Coordinates of C-alpha atoms in Angstrom, one line a residue:
X1 CA 0.0 0.0 0.0
X2 CA 1.4 3.4 -1.0
X3 CA 1.1 6.6 1.0
X4 CA -1.9 7.8 -0.9
X5 CA -3.8 4.6 -0.4
X6 CA -2.8 4.4 3.3
X7 CA -4.0 8.0 3.9
X8 CA -7.3 7.2 2.2
X9 CA -7.7 4.1 4.3
X10 CA -7.2 6.1 7.5
X11 CA -9.3 9.1 6.4
X12 CA -12.5 8.5 8.3
X13 CA -10.7 7.1 11.3
X14 CA -8.6 10.3 11.6
X15 CA -11.8 12.4 11.3
X16 CA -13.5 10.3 13.9
X17 CA -10.5 11.0 16.2
X18 CA -11.2 14.7 15.8
X19 CA -8.5 16.1 13.6
X20 CA -9.4 18.8 11.1
X21 CA -10.1 17.3 7.7
X22 CA -8.4 20.0 5.7
X23 CA -5.2 19.8 7.8
X24 CA -5.2 16.0 7.4
X25 CA -5.3 16.4 3.7
X26 CA -2.6 19.0 3.6
X27 CA -0.3 16.8 5.7
X28 CA -1.0 13.5 3.9
X29 CA -0.9 15.0 0.4
X30 CA 2.8 15.7 1.0
X31 CA 3.7 12.1 1.9
X32 CA 5.7 10.2 -0.6
X33 CA 6.0 7.0 1.5
X34 CA 4.1 5.4 4.3
X35 CA 7.5 5.5 6.2
X36 CA 7.0 9.3 6.4
X37 CA 3.6 9.0 8.1
X38 CA 4.9 8.9 11.7
X39 CA 7.5 11.6 11.5
X40 CA 5.1 13.9 9.6
X41 CA 2.3 13.5 12.2
X42 CA 4.7 13.9 15.1
X43 CA 5.8 17.2 13.5
X44 CA 2.2 18.4 13.5
X45 CA 1.9 17.4 17.1
X46 CA 4.9 19.4 18.0
X47 CA 3.5 22.4 16.1
X48 CA 0.4 22.2 18.4
X49 CA 2.6 22.0 21.5
X50 CA 4.2 25.2 20.4
X51 CA 0.8 26.8 19.8
X52 CA -0.1 25.7 23.3
X53 CA 3.0 27.3 24.7
X54 CA 2.2 30.6 22.9
X55 CA -1.5 30.6 23.7
X56 CA -2.9 33.6 25.5
X57 CA -5.3 31.6 27.7
X58 CA -5.3 28.3 29.5
X59 CA -8.4 27.3 27.5
X60 CA -6.7 27.8 24.2
X61 CA -3.6 26.1 25.5
X62 CA -5.7 23.1 26.6
X63 CA -7.5 22.8 23.2
X64 CA -4.2 22.9 21.3
X65 CA -2.8 20.2 23.6
X66 CA -5.9 18.0 22.9
X67 CA -5.2 18.4 19.2
X68 CA -1.5 17.6 19.7
X69 CA -2.5 14.4 21.6
X70 CA -4.7 13.3 18.6
X71 CA -1.8 13.8 16.1
X72 CA 0.7 12.1 18.2
X73 CA -1.6 9.1 18.6
X74 CA -2.3 8.9 14.9
X75 CA 1.4 8.9 14.2
X76 CA 1.5 5.4 15.6
X77 CA -0.9 3.9 13.1
X78 CA 1.8 3.2 10.5
X79 CA 4.9 1.2 11.1
X80 CA 7.2 3.6 12.9
X81 CA 10.3 2.9 15.0
X82 CA 9.5 5.9 17.2
X83 CA 5.9 4.8 17.8
X84 CA 6.5 4.3 21.6
X85 CA 7.8 7.8 21.9
X86 CA 4.8 9.2 19.9
X87 CA 2.4 7.3 22.2
X88 CA 4.2 8.8 25.2
X89 CA 3.9 12.3 23.8
X90 CA 0.2 11.7 23.1
X91 CA -0.2 10.7 26.8
X92 CA 1.7 13.7 28.0
X93 CA -0.2 16.1 25.8
X94 CA -3.5 14.7 27.0
X95 CA -2.4 15.0 30.6
X96 CA -1.4 18.6 30.2
X97 CA -4.7 19.4 28.4
X98 CA -6.9 17.9 31.1
X99 CA -4.9 19.6 33.8
X100 CA -5.5 22.9 32.1
X101 CA -9.1 22.4 31.1
X102 CA -10.6 20.2 33.8
X103 CA -9.0 20.6 37.2
X104 CA -11.3 17.8 38.5
X105 CA -10.0 15.3 36.1
X106 CA -8.0 12.5 37.8
X107 CA -5.3 10.2 36.6
X108 CA -6.0 6.6 37.7
X109 CA -3.4 3.8 37.1
X110 CA -3.0 0.3 38.3
X111 CA -1.7 -3.1 37.2
X112 CA -2.1 -3.2 33.4
X113 CA -4.0 0.0 32.9
X114 CA -3.8 3.8 33.0
X115 CA -6.2 6.5 32.1
X116 CA -8.2 9.6 33.0
X117 CA -11.4 9.8 35.0
X118 CA -13.5 12.8 34.0
X119 CA -16.9 14.2 34.8
X120 CA -18.9 14.7 38.0
X121 CA -17.3 13.4 41.2
X122 CA -20.5 12.7 42.9
X123 CA -22.1 10.3 40.4
X124 CA -22.3 6.5 40.9
X125 CA -22.4 5.9 37.1
X126 CA -19.1 5.6 35.3
X127 CA -18.5 4.5 31.7
X128 CA -15.1 2.9 30.9
X129 CA -14.0 3.4 27.3
X130 CA -12.0 0.5 26.0
X131 CA -9.7 0.9 23.0
X132 CA -8.7 -1.8 20.5
X133 CA -5.8 -3.3 18.6
X134 CA -3.9 -0.1 17.8
X135 CA -6.1 2.6 19.2
X136 CA -5.7 4.4 22.5
X137 CA -7.5 6.7 25.0
X138 CA -6.5 9.7 22.9
X139 CA -8.5 8.5 19.9
X140 CA -12.0 8.7 21.3
X141 CA -12.2 12.1 22.9
X142 CA -15.4 13.0 21.1
X143 CA -17.1 9.8 22.4
X144 CA -16.0 10.8 25.9
X145 CA -17.4 14.3 25.4
X146 CA -20.8 12.8 24.3
X147 CA -20.9 10.7 27.5
X148 CA -19.9 13.6 29.7
X149 CA -22.7 15.7 28.2
X150 CA -25.2 13.2 29.5
X151 CA -24.0 13.6 33.1
X152 CA -21.9 10.4 33.3
X153 CA -18.4 10.1 34.6
X154 CA -16.0 8.6 32.0
X155 CA -12.8 6.7 32.4
X156 CA -10.8 6.6 29.1
X157 CA -8.1 4.0 29.4
X158 CA -5.1 2.2 27.9
X159 CA -4.9 -1.4 28.8
X160 CA -2.1 -4.0 28.2
X161 CA -0.5 -3.5 24.8
X162 CA -2.5 -0.3 24.1
X163 CA -1.5 3.3 23.9
X164 CA 1.2 4.4 26.3
X165 CA 1.5 0.9 27.7
X166 CA 2.2 -0.7 24.3
X167 CA 5.9 -0.3 24.7
X168 CA 6.0 -2.3 28.0
X169 CA 3.1 -4.7 27.9
X170 CA 1.3 -7.0 25.4
X171 CA -2.3 -7.5 24.6
X172 CA -4.1 -9.9 26.9
X173 CA -7.3 -11.9 25.9
X174 CA -8.5 -12.1 29.5
X175 CA -9.2 -8.3 29.6
X176 CA -12.0 -8.9 32.2
X177 CA -9.2 -9.1 34.8
X178 CA -8.0 -5.6 33.8
X179 CA -11.6 -4.3 33.9
X180 CA -12.1 -5.8 37.3
X181 CA -9.0 -3.9 38.6
X182 CA -10.3 -0.7 36.9
X183 CA -13.6 -1.0 38.7
X184 CA -11.9 -1.6 42.0
X185 CA -9.7 1.5 41.5
X186 CA -12.6 3.7 40.4
X187 CA -14.9 2.6 43.3
X188 CA -18.0 3.2 41.1
X189 CA -21.1 1.3 41.8
X190 CA -22.7 1.2 38.3
X191 CA -20.2 0.6 35.5
X192 CA -20.8 0.8 31.8
X193 CA -18.4 -0.4 29.1
X194 CA -18.0 0.8 25.6
X195 CA -15.4 -1.0 23.4
X196 CA -14.2 0.0 20.0
X197 CA -12.9 -2.3 17.3
X198 CA -11.0 -5.1 19.2
X199 CA -12.1 -3.2 22.3
X200 CA -15.6 -4.4 21.5
X201 CA -14.5 -8.0 22.1
X202 CA -12.8 -6.9 25.3
X203 CA -15.9 -5.1 26.5
X204 CA -18.3 -7.9 25.6
X205 CA -16.0 -10.5 27.2
X206 CA -15.7 -8.4 30.4
X207 CA -19.5 -7.9 30.5
X208 CA -19.9 -11.7 30.4
X209 CA -17.4 -12.4 33.1
X210 CA -17.5 -9.3 35.4
X211 CA -20.9 -9.1 37.2
X212 CA -20.4 -5.5 38.1
X213 CA -20.9 -4.3 34.5
X214 CA -24.4 -2.9 34.2
X215 CA -24.4 -1.7 30.6
X216 CA -22.3 -2.3 27.6
X217 CA -21.9 -1.2 24.0
X218 CA -19.6 -2.2 21.2
X219 CA -18.6 -0.4 18.0
X220 CA -17.1 -2.4 15.1
X221 CA -16.2 -5.2 17.5
X222 CA -15.3 -8.7 16.3
X223 CA -17.5 -11.6 17.3
X224 CA -14.8 -14.0 16.1
X225 CA -11.4 -13.9 14.4
X226 CA -9.9 -16.4 11.9
X227 CA -6.1 -15.9 11.9
X228 CA -5.6 -17.5 8.5
X229 CA -8.0 -15.1 6.8
X230 CA -6.8 -11.9 8.5
X231 CA -5.1 -9.4 6.1
X232 CA -1.3 -9.3 6.5
X233 CA -1.3 -5.7 7.9
X234 CA -3.7 -6.7 10.7
X235 CA -1.6 -9.8 11.5
X236 CA 1.5 -7.6 11.6
X237 CA -0.1 -5.2 14.0
X238 CA -1.3 -8.0 16.2
X239 CA 2.1 -9.6 16.2
X240 CA 3.7 -6.3 17.3
X241 CA 1.1 -5.9 20.1
X242 CA 1.2 -9.5 21.4
X243 CA 4.9 -10.2 21.2
X244 CA 5.3 -12.1 18.0
X245 CA 3.5 -14.1 15.3
X246 CA 3.0 -17.2 17.4
X247 CA 1.6 -15.1 20.3
X248 CA -0.7 -13.3 17.8
X249 CA -2.0 -16.5 16.4
X250 CA -2.8 -17.8 19.9
X251 CA -4.4 -14.4 20.8
X252 CA -6.7 -14.5 17.7
X253 CA -7.7 -18.1 18.6
X254 CA -9.2 -16.7 21.9
X255 CA -11.3 -14.0 20.1
X256 CA -14.6 -15.9 19.9
X257 CA -17.7 -14.8 21.8
X258 CA -19.9 -17.8 20.9
X259 CA -19.9 -19.3 24.4
X260 CA -19.7 -15.9 26.3
X261 CA -22.4 -13.9 24.5
X262 CA -25.3 -15.8 26.3
X263 CA -23.7 -14.9 29.6
X264 CA -23.9 -11.1 29.1
X265 CA -26.7 -10.1 31.5
X266 CA -26.4 -6.3 31.0
X267 CA -28.3 -4.5 28.3
X268 CA -26.0 -4.6 25.2
X269 CA -25.9 -2.4 22.1
X270 CA -23.9 -3.6 19.1
X271 CA -23.0 -1.1 16.4
X272 CA -21.6 -2.2 13.1
X273 CA -21.0 -0.5 9.8
X274 CA -22.1 -2.5 6.8
X275 CA -19.1 -1.3 4.8
X276 CA -16.7 -2.6 7.5
X277 CA -15.7 -5.8 5.8
X278 CA -12.3 -7.2 7.0
X279 CA -11.4 -10.7 5.9
X280 CA -11.3 -13.1 8.9
X281 CA -13.4 -10.9 11.1
X282 CA -17.0 -11.8 12.0
X283 CA -18.9 -8.6 12.8
X284 CA -21.2 -8.2 15.8
X285 CA -24.6 -9.4 14.7
X286 CA -24.3 -12.8 16.3
X287 CA -23.2 -11.1 19.6
X288 CA -26.4 -9.1 19.6
X289 CA -28.5 -12.1 18.7
X290 CA -27.1 -14.4 21.4
X291 CA -26.9 -11.9 24.3
X292 CA -30.2 -12.0 26.3
X293 CA -30.6 -8.2 26.3
X294 CA -28.7 -7.5 23.0
X295 CA -29.8 -5.0 20.3
X296 CA -28.2 -4.4 17.0
X297 CA -27.6 -1.1 15.1
X298 CA -26.3 -1.6 11.6
X299 CA -25.3 1.5 9.7
X300 CA -25.5 0.8 5.9
X301 CA -22.8 3.3 4.9
X302 CA -20.6 2.9 8.0
X303 CA -17.0 1.8 7.8
X304 CA -14.7 0.5 10.5
X305 CA -15.3 2.6 13.6
X306 CA -17.9 4.5 11.6
X307 CA -16.0 7.7 11.5
X308 CA -18.0 8.5 8.4
X309 CA -21.4 8.0 10.1
X310 CA -21.1 9.5 13.6
X311 CA -24.6 11.1 13.7
X312 CA -26.1 7.7 12.9
X313 CA -24.8 5.9 16.0
X314 CA -23.0 8.2 18.5
X315 CA -26.1 9.8 20.0
X316 CA -27.9 6.5 20.1
X317 CA -25.0 4.7 21.9
X318 CA -24.5 7.6 24.4
X319 CA -28.3 7.5 25.2
X320 CA -28.2 3.8 25.6
X321 CA -25.5 3.9 28.2
X322 CA -26.9 6.9 30.0
X323 CA -30.5 5.6 30.1
X324 CA -29.4 2.1 31.2
X325 CA -27.1 3.3 33.9
X326 CA -29.2 6.1 35.3
X327 CA -32.8 5.3 34.2
X328 CA -33.1 8.8 32.7
X329 CA -31.7 10.9 29.9
X330 CA -29.9 14.1 30.7

């Protein structure tokens, strides 16, 4: 895949992450190789750090820092030797942004996870946002904002092999253990989960095995993976995130919700884009069908992560979690 094709493939994902579409085009149109992706995106991130330093108000500085965090994270999507450093810069930029914009935001870390708890301190309802194979807490800031607007507290996290932890840990199929430690650390009494891409598998698995989960939603989550059919780029990413090809093959073998779906007692919303067709990946319709309280929202024109169709699912998903956890809509 050349640079033009790679940029086109990441187009709606980048927009879903919240970067300006015109700036994305300006940056990617200059790329002559996929190898230049990471360095180019990191340079844009540094430009926003400079804007934050020169800003005349803490609000402007914080907004520039949020944008920097997005660009640093997106730098990690292509093979890039300095990806761990870019992920660290994304983490630092997000930390500085939330410190400037939300004095009540709190960093919470534990064994195998780290992230930011945002929103009202006096609420019992907290949604945990679970990233996927190569996503991170910096990618889903707009989703977090939609949940915050409905009066929920939100914990956006990196787990094993994800985001800032990717350099020191590997993906773990038993993600419910991580979710359990997160719930313990947060001390919340009503927990919702929303998982995106591979995070959809993690969230559904955790909802089946962690009884404290009261609501769950998945977006572009796999029901099952077939290693032999997965495209080589996906297998390469999985190998990097799990510790090698053999570990990746074993990890993919575990991604199967057939036995777990009937054990999900919480109300479940499964969101899929009909244009999200990845060889070797079974989309989420069987999950919604097998879960006792499952519902299915297919979006005909939606692609992977549905960055091209946000009005068609984001309000619905946010309302699902808010209404299930609180019994009302803000």
